[in-house]
Structures are given as structure tokens and as C-alpha cells.
Short mmCIF file of N, CA and C and ligand atoms in Angstrom, two decimals:
data_model
loop_
_atom_site.label_atom_id
_atom_site.label_comp_id
_atom_site.label_asym_id
_atom_site.label_seq_id
_atom_site.Cartn_x
_atom_site.Cartn_y
_atom_site.Cartn_z
N MET A 92 0.64 -14.53 10.56
CA MET A 92 -0.25 -15.05 9.50
C MET A 92 0.17 -16.48 9.14
N SER A 93 -0.82 -17.34 9.06
CA SER A 93 -0.53 -18.76 8.77
C SER A 93 -0.29 -18.99 7.29
N ASP A 94 0.19 -20.17 7.00
CA ASP A 94 0.41 -20.59 5.63
C ASP A 94 -0.90 -20.50 4.84
N TYR A 95 -0.79 -20.16 3.55
CA TYR A 95 -2.01 -19.96 2.76
C TYR A 95 -2.88 -21.21 2.67
N ASN A 96 -2.26 -22.37 2.74
CA ASN A 96 -3.02 -23.62 2.62
C ASN A 96 -4.14 -23.74 3.64
N GLU A 97 -3.92 -23.09 4.77
CA GLU A 97 -4.92 -23.13 5.82
C GLU A 97 -6.21 -22.40 5.42
N PHE A 98 -6.07 -21.45 4.46
CA PHE A 98 -7.21 -20.62 4.06
C PHE A 98 -7.80 -21.02 2.72
N LEU A 99 -7.07 -21.84 1.99
CA LEU A 99 -7.44 -22.09 0.60
C LEU A 99 -8.53 -23.16 0.45
N ASP A 100 -9.65 -22.74 -0.14
CA ASP A 100 -10.72 -23.69 -0.43
C ASP A 100 -10.43 -24.36 -1.78
N GLU A 101 -10.16 -23.53 -2.79
CA GLU A 101 -9.82 -24.06 -4.12
C GLU A 101 -9.06 -22.99 -4.90
N VAL A 102 -8.31 -23.44 -5.89
CA VAL A 102 -7.68 -22.49 -6.81
C VAL A 102 -8.74 -22.11 -7.83
N LEU A 103 -9.06 -20.83 -7.91
CA LEU A 103 -10.09 -20.38 -8.85
C LEU A 103 -9.49 -20.18 -10.24
N ILE A 104 -8.31 -19.51 -10.28
CA ILE A 104 -7.63 -19.28 -11.57
C ILE A 104 -6.16 -19.63 -11.38
N SER A 105 -5.69 -20.60 -12.13
CA SER A 105 -4.31 -21.07 -11.96
C SER A 105 -3.32 -20.07 -12.55
N GLU A 106 -2.07 -20.27 -12.20
CA GLU A 106 -1.00 -19.42 -12.73
C GLU A 106 -1.00 -19.47 -14.25
N GLU A 107 -1.15 -20.66 -14.79
CA GLU A 107 -1.12 -20.81 -16.25
C GLU A 107 -2.31 -20.10 -16.91
N GLN A 108 -3.49 -20.24 -16.32
CA GLN A 108 -4.67 -19.54 -16.87
C GLN A 108 -4.49 -18.03 -16.81
N LEU A 109 -3.93 -17.54 -15.71
CA LEU A 109 -3.69 -16.10 -15.57
C LEU A 109 -2.74 -15.62 -16.66
N GLN A 110 -1.62 -16.33 -16.81
CA GLN A 110 -0.60 -15.87 -17.74
C GLN A 110 -1.07 -15.96 -19.19
N THR A 111 -1.87 -16.98 -19.49
CA THR A 111 -2.41 -17.11 -20.86
C THR A 111 -3.33 -15.93 -21.17
N ARG A 112 -4.20 -15.61 -20.23
CA ARG A 112 -5.15 -14.51 -20.45
C ARG A 112 -4.43 -13.17 -20.52
N ILE A 113 -3.41 -13.02 -19.70
CA ILE A 113 -2.66 -11.76 -19.69
C ILE A 113 -1.91 -11.56 -21.02
N ARG A 114 -1.42 -12.66 -21.58
CA ARG A 114 -0.78 -12.56 -22.91
C ARG A 114 -1.79 -12.07 -23.95
N GLN A 115 -3.03 -12.58 -23.86
CA GLN A 115 -4.07 -12.16 -24.81
C GLN A 115 -4.40 -10.67 -24.62
N LEU A 116 -4.54 -10.27 -23.37
CA LEU A 116 -4.85 -8.85 -23.09
C LEU A 116 -3.72 -7.96 -23.60
N GLY A 117 -2.49 -8.38 -23.37
CA GLY A 117 -1.33 -7.60 -23.81
C GLY A 117 -1.33 -7.43 -25.33
N ALA A 118 -1.68 -8.49 -26.04
CA ALA A 118 -1.72 -8.42 -27.50
C ALA A 118 -2.81 -7.45 -27.97
N GLU A 119 -3.97 -7.53 -27.30
CA GLU A 119 -5.09 -6.64 -27.64
C GLU A 119 -4.72 -5.17 -27.41
N ILE A 120 -4.13 -4.93 -26.25
CA ILE A 120 -3.75 -3.56 -25.89
C ILE A 120 -2.67 -3.05 -26.86
N SER A 121 -1.74 -3.91 -27.21
CA SER A 121 -0.67 -3.51 -28.15
C SER A 121 -1.27 -3.08 -29.48
N ARG A 122 -2.28 -3.82 -29.95
CA ARG A 122 -2.93 -3.46 -31.22
C ARG A 122 -3.65 -2.12 -31.09
N ASP A 123 -4.38 -1.95 -29.98
CA ASP A 123 -5.21 -0.75 -29.82
C ASP A 123 -4.41 0.52 -29.57
N TYR A 124 -3.21 0.39 -29.02
CA TYR A 124 -2.46 1.59 -28.63
C TYR A 124 -1.24 1.86 -29.51
N ARG A 125 -1.24 1.26 -30.70
CA ARG A 125 -0.15 1.57 -31.63
C ARG A 125 -0.17 3.07 -31.91
N ASP A 126 0.98 3.72 -31.96
CA ASP A 126 1.09 5.14 -32.28
C ASP A 126 0.41 6.05 -31.24
N GLN A 127 0.25 5.56 -30.03
CA GLN A 127 -0.30 6.44 -28.98
C GLN A 127 0.69 6.54 -27.82
N ASP A 128 0.50 7.58 -27.03
CA ASP A 128 1.38 7.80 -25.89
C ASP A 128 0.75 7.10 -24.67
N LEU A 129 1.04 5.81 -24.56
CA LEU A 129 0.35 4.97 -23.55
C LEU A 129 0.97 5.14 -22.16
N LEU A 130 0.09 5.41 -21.21
CA LEU A 130 0.49 5.48 -19.81
C LEU A 130 -0.38 4.50 -19.02
N LEU A 131 0.27 3.51 -18.42
CA LEU A 131 -0.46 2.56 -17.57
C LEU A 131 -0.45 3.10 -16.15
N ILE A 132 -1.61 3.20 -15.54
CA ILE A 132 -1.69 3.65 -14.15
C ILE A 132 -2.19 2.48 -13.30
N CYS A 133 -1.37 2.11 -12.34
CA CYS A 133 -1.71 1.01 -11.45
C CYS A 133 -2.28 1.58 -10.15
N VAL A 134 -3.43 1.07 -9.76
CA VAL A 134 -4.01 1.46 -8.48
C VAL A 134 -3.48 0.49 -7.41
N LEU A 135 -2.69 1.04 -6.52
CA LEU A 135 -2.05 0.21 -5.49
C LEU A 135 -3.09 -0.26 -4.47
N ARG A 136 -2.86 -1.35 -3.77
CA ARG A 136 -1.68 -2.14 -3.97
C ARG A 136 -1.94 -3.40 -4.79
N GLY A 137 -3.22 -3.78 -4.82
CA GLY A 137 -3.57 -5.06 -5.42
C GLY A 137 -3.16 -5.23 -6.87
N GLY A 138 -3.04 -4.12 -7.60
CA GLY A 138 -2.80 -4.22 -9.03
C GLY A 138 -1.35 -4.45 -9.45
N VAL A 139 -0.43 -4.50 -8.49
CA VAL A 139 0.99 -4.52 -8.88
C VAL A 139 1.42 -5.78 -9.63
N LEU A 140 0.94 -6.92 -9.22
CA LEU A 140 1.35 -8.15 -9.91
C LEU A 140 0.80 -8.16 -11.33
N PHE A 141 -0.45 -7.76 -11.46
CA PHE A 141 -1.08 -7.71 -12.78
C PHE A 141 -0.34 -6.72 -13.68
N LEU A 142 -0.05 -5.54 -13.14
CA LEU A 142 0.69 -4.55 -13.94
C LEU A 142 2.02 -5.11 -14.42
N ALA A 143 2.75 -5.72 -13.50
CA ALA A 143 4.10 -6.20 -13.83
C ALA A 143 4.06 -7.26 -14.93
N ASP A 144 3.07 -8.14 -14.87
CA ASP A 144 2.96 -9.18 -15.90
C ASP A 144 2.39 -8.61 -17.20
N LEU A 145 1.38 -7.76 -17.07
CA LEU A 145 0.71 -7.22 -18.26
C LEU A 145 1.68 -6.37 -19.10
N MET A 146 2.44 -5.52 -18.44
CA MET A 146 3.30 -4.60 -19.21
C MET A 146 4.36 -5.35 -20.00
N ARG A 147 4.73 -6.54 -19.53
CA ARG A 147 5.72 -7.33 -20.27
C ARG A 147 5.12 -7.98 -21.50
N GLN A 148 3.79 -7.97 -21.59
CA GLN A 148 3.11 -8.56 -22.74
C GLN A 148 2.63 -7.49 -23.72
N ILE A 149 2.98 -6.24 -23.45
CA ILE A 149 2.60 -5.14 -24.35
C ILE A 149 3.84 -4.74 -25.13
N ASN A 150 3.71 -4.67 -26.44
CA ASN A 150 4.92 -4.40 -27.23
C ASN A 150 4.91 -3.06 -27.93
N VAL A 151 4.22 -2.08 -27.35
CA VAL A 151 4.32 -0.70 -27.82
C VAL A 151 4.96 0.12 -26.70
N PRO A 152 5.60 1.25 -27.05
CA PRO A 152 6.23 2.07 -26.00
C PRO A 152 5.20 2.51 -24.96
N LEU A 153 5.57 2.43 -23.72
CA LEU A 153 4.64 2.83 -22.66
C LEU A 153 5.41 3.34 -21.45
N SER A 154 4.72 4.06 -20.61
CA SER A 154 5.29 4.39 -19.30
C SER A 154 4.26 4.03 -18.23
N ILE A 155 4.71 4.05 -16.98
CA ILE A 155 3.82 3.63 -15.90
C ILE A 155 3.83 4.68 -14.77
N ASP A 156 2.76 4.70 -14.04
CA ASP A 156 2.71 5.52 -12.83
C ASP A 156 1.77 4.81 -11.84
N PHE A 157 1.80 5.28 -10.61
CA PHE A 157 1.04 4.61 -9.55
C PHE A 157 0.21 5.61 -8.77
N MET A 158 -0.92 5.13 -8.28
CA MET A 158 -1.69 5.94 -7.34
C MET A 158 -2.33 5.00 -6.32
N ALA A 159 -2.66 5.57 -5.18
CA ALA A 159 -3.36 4.78 -4.16
C ALA A 159 -4.55 5.59 -3.69
N VAL A 160 -5.61 4.89 -3.38
CA VAL A 160 -6.82 5.55 -2.90
C VAL A 160 -7.34 4.79 -1.69
N SER A 161 -8.14 5.46 -0.91
CA SER A 161 -8.81 4.72 0.16
C SER A 161 -10.23 5.22 0.29
N SER A 162 -11.08 4.32 0.72
CA SER A 162 -12.49 4.69 0.87
C SER A 162 -12.64 5.62 2.06
N TYR A 163 -13.53 6.56 1.94
CA TYR A 163 -13.79 7.44 3.08
C TYR A 163 -14.34 6.63 4.24
N GLY A 164 -13.65 6.68 5.36
CA GLY A 164 -14.17 6.08 6.59
C GLY A 164 -14.26 4.57 6.59
N ALA A 165 -13.56 3.90 5.70
CA ALA A 165 -13.64 2.44 5.69
C ALA A 165 -12.25 1.83 5.67
N GLY A 166 -12.09 0.76 6.41
CA GLY A 166 -10.80 0.10 6.43
C GLY A 166 -10.83 -1.22 5.66
N SER A 167 -11.96 -1.54 5.12
CA SER A 167 -12.09 -2.83 4.45
C SER A 167 -12.27 -2.66 2.96
N ARG A 168 -12.38 -3.76 2.24
CA ARG A 168 -12.61 -3.70 0.81
C ARG A 168 -14.06 -3.33 0.50
N GLN A 169 -14.89 -3.28 1.53
CA GLN A 169 -16.29 -2.91 1.34
C GLN A 169 -16.35 -1.41 1.11
N SER A 170 -16.19 -0.98 -0.13
CA SER A 170 -16.13 0.45 -0.37
C SER A 170 -17.50 1.00 -0.70
N LYS A 171 -17.72 2.21 -0.27
CA LYS A 171 -19.01 2.86 -0.51
C LYS A 171 -18.76 4.28 -0.99
N GLY A 172 -19.23 4.58 -2.17
CA GLY A 172 -19.18 5.95 -2.65
C GLY A 172 -17.79 6.46 -2.95
N GLN A 173 -17.59 7.72 -2.65
CA GLN A 173 -16.35 8.40 -3.03
C GLN A 173 -15.10 7.83 -2.36
N VAL A 174 -13.99 7.92 -3.04
CA VAL A 174 -12.71 7.57 -2.43
C VAL A 174 -11.81 8.81 -2.47
N ARG A 175 -10.76 8.78 -1.67
CA ARG A 175 -9.82 9.90 -1.72
C ARG A 175 -8.45 9.38 -2.12
N ILE A 176 -7.66 10.26 -2.74
CA ILE A 176 -6.32 9.87 -3.19
C ILE A 176 -5.37 9.94 -2.00
N THR A 177 -4.70 8.84 -1.70
CA THR A 177 -3.72 8.83 -0.62
C THR A 177 -2.29 8.89 -1.17
N LEU A 178 -2.13 8.54 -2.42
CA LEU A 178 -0.84 8.68 -3.11
C LEU A 178 -1.15 9.08 -4.53
N ASP A 179 -0.68 10.28 -4.90
CA ASP A 179 -1.04 10.77 -6.24
C ASP A 179 0.01 10.41 -7.28
N LEU A 180 -0.35 10.56 -8.53
CA LEU A 180 0.57 10.32 -9.63
C LEU A 180 1.72 11.31 -9.57
N THR A 181 2.84 10.93 -10.16
CA THR A 181 3.96 11.88 -10.19
C THR A 181 4.05 12.57 -11.55
N THR A 182 3.27 12.10 -12.52
CA THR A 182 3.35 12.69 -13.86
C THR A 182 1.99 13.29 -14.26
N SER A 183 2.06 14.22 -15.21
CA SER A 183 0.83 14.80 -15.75
C SER A 183 0.23 13.82 -16.76
N ILE A 184 -1.09 13.72 -16.76
CA ILE A 184 -1.72 12.81 -17.72
C ILE A 184 -2.41 13.58 -18.85
N GLU A 185 -2.28 14.88 -18.85
CA GLU A 185 -2.94 15.70 -19.86
C GLU A 185 -2.48 15.29 -21.27
N GLY A 186 -3.43 15.00 -22.12
CA GLY A 186 -3.13 14.66 -23.50
C GLY A 186 -2.59 13.25 -23.70
N ARG A 187 -2.55 12.45 -22.66
CA ARG A 187 -1.98 11.11 -22.78
C ARG A 187 -3.08 10.04 -22.84
N SER A 188 -2.71 8.89 -23.39
CA SER A 188 -3.66 7.77 -23.48
C SER A 188 -3.50 6.92 -22.22
N VAL A 189 -4.43 7.11 -21.30
CA VAL A 189 -4.30 6.48 -19.98
C VAL A 189 -5.10 5.18 -19.91
N LEU A 190 -4.44 4.16 -19.42
CA LEU A 190 -5.13 2.89 -19.18
C LEU A 190 -4.95 2.54 -17.70
N LEU A 191 -6.07 2.51 -16.99
CA LEU A 191 -6.04 2.18 -15.56
C LEU A 191 -5.97 0.67 -15.40
N VAL A 192 -5.05 0.21 -14.57
CA VAL A 192 -4.86 -1.22 -14.38
C VAL A 192 -5.26 -1.58 -12.94
N GLU A 193 -6.30 -2.39 -12.82
CA GLU A 193 -6.83 -2.77 -11.49
C GLU A 193 -6.86 -4.29 -11.34
N ASP A 194 -6.71 -4.75 -10.12
CA ASP A 194 -6.81 -6.19 -9.89
C ASP A 194 -8.26 -6.68 -9.88
N ILE A 195 -9.14 -5.91 -9.22
CA ILE A 195 -10.52 -6.38 -9.09
C ILE A 195 -11.50 -5.20 -9.06
N ILE A 196 -12.64 -5.39 -9.69
CA ILE A 196 -13.74 -4.44 -9.55
C ILE A 196 -14.89 -5.20 -8.89
N ASP A 197 -15.32 -4.62 -7.78
CA ASP A 197 -16.33 -5.26 -6.95
C ASP A 197 -17.60 -4.41 -7.04
N SER A 198 -17.82 -3.52 -6.08
CA SER A 198 -18.99 -2.63 -6.18
C SER A 198 -18.84 -1.66 -7.35
N GLY A 199 -17.60 -1.34 -7.70
CA GLY A 199 -17.33 -0.40 -8.79
C GLY A 199 -17.07 1.01 -8.30
N HIS A 200 -17.28 1.26 -7.00
CA HIS A 200 -17.14 2.62 -6.48
C HIS A 200 -15.71 3.15 -6.62
N THR A 201 -14.73 2.31 -6.35
CA THR A 201 -13.34 2.78 -6.41
C THR A 201 -13.00 3.27 -7.81
N ILE A 202 -13.24 2.42 -8.79
CA ILE A 202 -12.83 2.78 -10.14
C ILE A 202 -13.68 3.93 -10.69
N ALA A 203 -14.95 3.97 -10.33
CA ALA A 203 -15.82 5.07 -10.78
C ALA A 203 -15.28 6.40 -10.26
N SER A 204 -14.87 6.38 -9.01
CA SER A 204 -14.37 7.60 -8.38
C SER A 204 -13.02 8.01 -8.99
N VAL A 205 -12.16 7.02 -9.22
CA VAL A 205 -10.84 7.31 -9.81
C VAL A 205 -11.02 7.87 -11.24
N LEU A 206 -11.94 7.28 -11.99
CA LEU A 206 -12.18 7.76 -13.36
C LEU A 206 -12.67 9.21 -13.34
N GLU A 207 -13.55 9.50 -12.40
CA GLU A 207 -14.08 10.86 -12.30
C GLU A 207 -12.95 11.87 -12.00
N MET A 208 -12.09 11.49 -11.06
CA MET A 208 -11.00 12.40 -10.67
C MET A 208 -9.99 12.57 -11.81
N LEU A 209 -9.66 11.47 -12.48
CA LEU A 209 -8.63 11.56 -13.52
C LEU A 209 -9.14 12.24 -14.79
N SER A 210 -10.44 12.12 -15.05
CA SER A 210 -10.95 12.74 -16.28
C SER A 210 -10.84 14.27 -16.21
N LEU A 211 -10.85 14.81 -14.99
CA LEU A 211 -10.69 16.26 -14.82
C LEU A 211 -9.30 16.74 -15.25
N ARG A 212 -8.36 15.80 -15.33
CA ARG A 212 -6.99 16.18 -15.72
C ARG A 212 -6.77 16.09 -17.23
N ARG A 213 -7.82 15.92 -17.96
CA ARG A 213 -7.86 15.96 -19.43
C ARG A 213 -6.87 15.03 -20.14
N PRO A 214 -6.92 13.74 -19.86
CA PRO A 214 -6.16 12.81 -20.68
C PRO A 214 -6.82 12.73 -22.07
N SER A 215 -6.07 12.30 -23.09
CA SER A 215 -6.71 12.20 -24.41
C SER A 215 -7.66 11.01 -24.45
N SER A 216 -7.36 9.96 -23.71
CA SER A 216 -8.32 8.88 -23.52
C SER A 216 -8.10 8.27 -22.15
N LEU A 217 -9.14 7.64 -21.64
CA LEU A 217 -9.09 7.07 -20.29
C LEU A 217 -9.88 5.78 -20.29
N ARG A 218 -9.16 4.68 -20.15
CA ARG A 218 -9.82 3.37 -20.22
C ARG A 218 -9.45 2.52 -19.02
N VAL A 219 -10.15 1.41 -18.88
CA VAL A 219 -9.97 0.53 -17.71
C VAL A 219 -9.62 -0.88 -18.15
N CYS A 220 -8.59 -1.42 -17.52
CA CYS A 220 -8.22 -2.82 -17.72
C CYS A 220 -8.25 -3.50 -16.35
N VAL A 221 -9.14 -4.47 -16.20
CA VAL A 221 -9.26 -5.14 -14.90
C VAL A 221 -9.06 -6.64 -15.06
N LEU A 222 -8.37 -7.20 -14.10
CA LEU A 222 -8.14 -8.65 -14.16
C LEU A 222 -9.39 -9.42 -13.76
N LEU A 223 -9.97 -9.04 -12.62
CA LEU A 223 -11.10 -9.81 -12.08
C LEU A 223 -12.33 -8.92 -11.96
N ASP A 224 -13.39 -9.33 -12.61
CA ASP A 224 -14.65 -8.58 -12.57
C ASP A 224 -15.67 -9.38 -11.77
N LYS A 225 -15.93 -8.89 -10.55
CA LYS A 225 -16.93 -9.56 -9.72
C LYS A 225 -18.27 -8.90 -10.02
N ALA A 226 -18.79 -9.23 -11.19
CA ALA A 226 -19.90 -8.49 -11.80
C ALA A 226 -21.18 -8.49 -10.95
N ASP A 227 -21.44 -9.60 -10.24
CA ASP A 227 -22.67 -9.71 -9.45
C ASP A 227 -22.76 -8.67 -8.34
N ARG A 228 -21.61 -8.12 -7.95
CA ARG A 228 -21.61 -7.18 -6.81
C ARG A 228 -21.67 -5.72 -7.23
N ARG A 229 -21.77 -5.46 -8.54
CA ARG A 229 -21.70 -4.09 -9.04
C ARG A 229 -22.84 -3.22 -8.49
N GLU A 230 -22.47 -2.04 -8.01
CA GLU A 230 -23.46 -1.08 -7.51
C GLU A 230 -23.55 0.15 -8.40
N VAL A 231 -22.46 0.44 -9.11
CA VAL A 231 -22.47 1.56 -10.08
C VAL A 231 -21.94 1.04 -11.41
N VAL A 232 -22.43 1.62 -12.47
CA VAL A 232 -22.00 1.19 -13.80
C VAL A 232 -20.61 1.75 -14.06
N VAL A 233 -19.68 0.88 -14.44
CA VAL A 233 -18.34 1.35 -14.81
C VAL A 233 -17.95 0.76 -16.17
N PRO A 234 -17.29 1.57 -16.98
CA PRO A 234 -16.87 1.06 -18.28
C PRO A 234 -15.63 0.17 -18.11
N ILE A 235 -15.70 -1.05 -18.63
CA ILE A 235 -14.53 -1.94 -18.58
C ILE A 235 -14.14 -2.24 -20.03
N HIS A 236 -12.96 -1.81 -20.41
CA HIS A 236 -12.53 -1.98 -21.80
C HIS A 236 -11.77 -3.28 -22.00
N TYR A 237 -11.03 -3.70 -20.98
CA TYR A 237 -10.30 -4.96 -21.04
C TYR A 237 -10.57 -5.71 -19.74
N ARG A 238 -11.01 -6.96 -19.89
CA ARG A 238 -11.41 -7.74 -18.71
C ARG A 238 -10.72 -9.09 -18.77
N GLY A 239 -10.06 -9.45 -17.67
CA GLY A 239 -9.40 -10.75 -17.64
C GLY A 239 -10.39 -11.87 -17.45
N PHE A 240 -11.10 -11.85 -16.33
CA PHE A 240 -12.04 -12.91 -15.99
C PHE A 240 -13.23 -12.31 -15.24
N THR A 241 -14.40 -12.84 -15.52
CA THR A 241 -15.56 -12.55 -14.67
C THR A 241 -15.60 -13.64 -13.62
N ILE A 242 -15.68 -13.25 -12.36
CA ILE A 242 -15.62 -14.25 -11.29
C ILE A 242 -16.89 -14.22 -10.43
N PRO A 243 -17.19 -15.35 -9.79
CA PRO A 243 -18.37 -15.39 -8.91
C PRO A 243 -18.15 -14.59 -7.63
N ASN A 244 -19.23 -14.36 -6.91
CA ASN A 244 -19.15 -13.60 -5.68
C ASN A 244 -18.58 -14.45 -4.54
N LYS A 245 -17.28 -14.69 -4.64
CA LYS A 245 -16.59 -15.44 -3.60
C LYS A 245 -15.41 -14.61 -3.11
N PHE A 246 -15.01 -14.87 -1.90
CA PHE A 246 -13.90 -14.15 -1.27
C PHE A 246 -12.60 -14.71 -1.86
N VAL A 247 -11.90 -13.89 -2.65
CA VAL A 247 -10.70 -14.38 -3.34
C VAL A 247 -9.43 -13.70 -2.83
N PHE A 248 -8.32 -14.40 -2.97
CA PHE A 248 -7.03 -13.84 -2.56
C PHE A 248 -5.93 -14.43 -3.44
N GLY A 249 -4.76 -13.80 -3.34
CA GLY A 249 -3.63 -14.21 -4.17
C GLY A 249 -3.51 -13.34 -5.40
N TYR A 250 -2.39 -13.42 -6.07
CA TYR A 250 -2.10 -12.63 -7.27
C TYR A 250 -2.46 -11.14 -7.08
N GLY A 251 -1.94 -10.58 -6.00
CA GLY A 251 -2.16 -9.16 -5.70
C GLY A 251 -3.20 -8.92 -4.63
N LEU A 252 -4.17 -9.82 -4.54
CA LEU A 252 -5.24 -9.62 -3.54
C LEU A 252 -4.83 -10.23 -2.21
N ASP A 253 -5.15 -9.51 -1.16
CA ASP A 253 -4.63 -9.90 0.16
C ASP A 253 -5.66 -10.61 1.04
N LEU A 254 -5.06 -11.28 2.04
CA LEU A 254 -5.82 -11.77 3.19
C LEU A 254 -5.21 -11.03 4.37
N ASP A 255 -5.89 -10.03 4.87
CA ASP A 255 -5.32 -9.20 5.93
C ASP A 255 -3.90 -8.78 5.59
N GLU A 256 -3.70 -8.32 4.38
CA GLU A 256 -2.42 -7.81 3.84
C GLU A 256 -1.38 -8.89 3.51
N TYR A 257 -1.66 -10.14 3.79
CA TYR A 257 -0.72 -11.22 3.45
C TYR A 257 -1.18 -11.96 2.19
N HIS A 258 -0.26 -12.76 1.70
CA HIS A 258 -0.54 -13.70 0.59
C HIS A 258 -0.84 -13.04 -0.75
N ARG A 259 -0.44 -11.78 -0.91
CA ARG A 259 -0.59 -11.13 -2.22
C ARG A 259 0.34 -11.76 -3.24
N ASN A 260 1.40 -12.40 -2.76
CA ASN A 260 2.46 -12.91 -3.63
C ASN A 260 2.14 -14.25 -4.29
N LEU A 261 1.01 -14.85 -3.96
CA LEU A 261 0.68 -16.14 -4.57
C LEU A 261 0.50 -15.96 -6.08
N PRO A 262 0.98 -16.89 -6.88
CA PRO A 262 0.90 -16.73 -8.34
C PRO A 262 -0.45 -17.10 -8.93
N PHE A 263 -1.41 -17.51 -8.09
CA PHE A 263 -2.74 -17.89 -8.56
C PHE A 263 -3.80 -17.14 -7.75
N VAL A 264 -5.05 -17.20 -8.22
CA VAL A 264 -6.16 -16.63 -7.46
C VAL A 264 -6.89 -17.78 -6.77
N GLY A 265 -6.99 -17.68 -5.45
CA GLY A 265 -7.63 -18.73 -4.68
C GLY A 265 -8.90 -18.23 -4.02
N VAL A 266 -9.74 -19.19 -3.64
CA VAL A 266 -10.98 -18.88 -2.91
C VAL A 266 -10.76 -19.21 -1.45
N LEU A 267 -11.20 -18.31 -0.60
CA LEU A 267 -11.07 -18.51 0.84
C LEU A 267 -12.04 -19.58 1.33
N ARG A 268 -11.57 -20.41 2.23
CA ARG A 268 -12.48 -21.39 2.85
C ARG A 268 -13.60 -20.65 3.57
N PRO A 269 -14.84 -21.02 3.30
CA PRO A 269 -15.98 -20.29 3.90
C PRO A 269 -15.89 -20.20 5.42
N ASP A 270 -15.37 -21.24 6.08
CA ASP A 270 -15.32 -21.21 7.54
C ASP A 270 -14.27 -20.24 8.07
N LYS A 271 -13.43 -19.70 7.17
CA LYS A 271 -12.39 -18.74 7.59
C LYS A 271 -12.82 -17.30 7.36
N ALA A 272 -13.90 -17.12 6.61
CA ALA A 272 -14.28 -15.77 6.18
C ALA A 272 -14.55 -14.83 7.35
N SER A 273 -15.15 -15.36 8.41
CA SER A 273 -15.51 -14.48 9.52
C SER A 273 -14.28 -13.94 10.26
N GLU A 274 -13.13 -14.60 10.08
CA GLU A 274 -11.91 -14.14 10.74
C GLU A 274 -11.29 -12.94 10.05
N LEU A 275 -11.71 -12.68 8.80
CA LEU A 275 -11.04 -11.67 8.01
C LEU A 275 -12.00 -10.56 7.60
N ASP A 276 -11.46 -9.35 7.53
CA ASP A 276 -12.26 -8.18 7.23
C ASP A 276 -12.13 -7.85 5.75
N GLN A 277 -12.95 -8.45 4.96
CA GLN A 277 -12.84 -8.24 3.53
C GLN A 277 -14.16 -8.56 2.86
N ALA A 278 -14.50 -7.79 1.84
CA ALA A 278 -15.73 -8.11 1.10
C ALA A 278 -15.41 -8.70 -0.27
N GLY A 279 -14.15 -8.60 -0.66
CA GLY A 279 -13.81 -8.97 -2.04
C GLY A 279 -13.56 -10.40 -2.30
C1 PRP B 509 -9.59 -3.37 -3.89
C2 PRP B 509 -9.29 -3.36 -5.37
C3 PRP B 509 -10.07 -2.18 -5.87
C4 PRP B 509 -11.26 -2.13 -4.93
C5 PRP B 509 -12.46 -2.71 -5.62
O1 PRP B 509 -8.71 -2.53 -3.25
O2 PRP B 509 -7.91 -3.24 -5.64
O3 PRP B 509 -9.33 -0.99 -5.81
O4 PRP B 509 -10.94 -2.92 -3.78
O5 PRP B 509 -13.60 -2.59 -4.84
P1 PRP B 509 -14.87 -1.75 -5.29
O6 PRP B 509 -15.13 -2.04 -6.75
O7 PRP B 509 -15.96 -2.30 -4.39
O8 PRP B 509 -14.62 -0.31 -5.05
P2 PRP B 509 -8.48 -2.52 -1.65
O9 PRP B 509 -9.26 -1.38 -1.08
O10 PRP B 509 -8.73 -3.87 -1.09
O11 PRP B 509 -6.95 -2.13 -1.54
P3 PRP B 509 -5.64 -2.94 -1.99
O12 PRP B 509 -5.60 -2.90 -3.49
O13 PRP B 509 -4.53 -2.19 -1.36
O14 PRP B 509 -5.77 -4.37 -1.47
#
């Protein structure tokens, strides 16, 4: 995999903009979850950077858990319909205040499916916190309680989002050069 500069059209959201917004989200979540048993659930893998930064900006007691899902029959971010759990939580969520932490919502199928599966486990509340909302691409209605940024329908990478599994470690969100898009298998 080549250096990210080869793929970068522009920085869409800088490190400073990300961290400023995450501080605001953390403050909001801290206010809303006072006196609750907060459990942050990160959907792997894209959400890890967001989770790590967000949880440091929340000042109420919390715990974390992880899950991974994959689309049925799809290897790309172009998800359609139901997803299946490939890595399940290690803790029970029954009676707990669950906040799902996602890097991006695109069609909405992934989060809709995860919400459906987790609600069967009877958490006391179940909400969604997403960093990037690619609203124009939505195919199913999903409730978003905390939203970092609404972004245009462009192929983005960095800050958890990958380019063929690389460059998740970039501290900013970048837009892929249009002439490079055909080389990569991604809809996001
Ligand atoms: C991305 C992202 C969401 C999903 C959003 O995951 O993290 O889970 O796609 O797309 P949707 O709204 O159209 O369902 P991806 O499958 O790329 O896996 P990753 O997090 O491991 O990169």
C-alpha cells in the first residue's frame, strides 16, 4: 500500500475539528448519562479511533465492549440488508444504558440490523452515536442520537476508515482522489 498522499484529494475534517467536536459530544453524553450504567459498544473496526477519543471526553463512569459484523455475501462497504455478528459482545447488556459508537453510517443497514439484534437483549436504553453521517446515501431510517458531522457523498478514509484496510491510523478524515476510486473496493 502506497503512502496516503497518493490517494488524498483533500482533508475533509482536520484533526483539530474532529477533536473539538468529540469534546462537545463527550460533554453532551456526560450530561445525558449521569447516574446511569453506561456501556459504550464499538462496532469494529472503523469505530476504534472514535471510541478511544470519545471515551476520554466522557466524565461519567462507563464500560466498553466490542462487536464486529459483516454483511451477508458482501466483502465491501456496500452493505445491503441484514448483517451477521462475526464477533459478539462478552458482556450482558440487559438493563444497561447502551450507546453504540460507529465511525460512519452510509446506507444505514449495518446499524439498523445491529439495533434490531441488540434490542432483543433488553437493554434499558439503546442509542446511537456516529461520527460521520453520510445522509444522502441513507436507504433505511435509523435513529441517530449523537452525530459528529454530516458529510457529502464522497469516498472518505482516515480516522478509523480504511483504504483496502490501510490508513485507518490517519488523525484526520480525507477524501479519496476521484481517479483512484476505481482501484479500491469501497462505497463509503
Ligand atoms: C462501515 C462502517 C459501518 C458500515 C456503514 O463498516 O463502520 O459499520 O460500513 O455502512 P452502512 O450504513 O451502509 O451499513 P465496514 O463494513 O467498512 O467495516 P470496518 O468498520 O471494519 O471498516
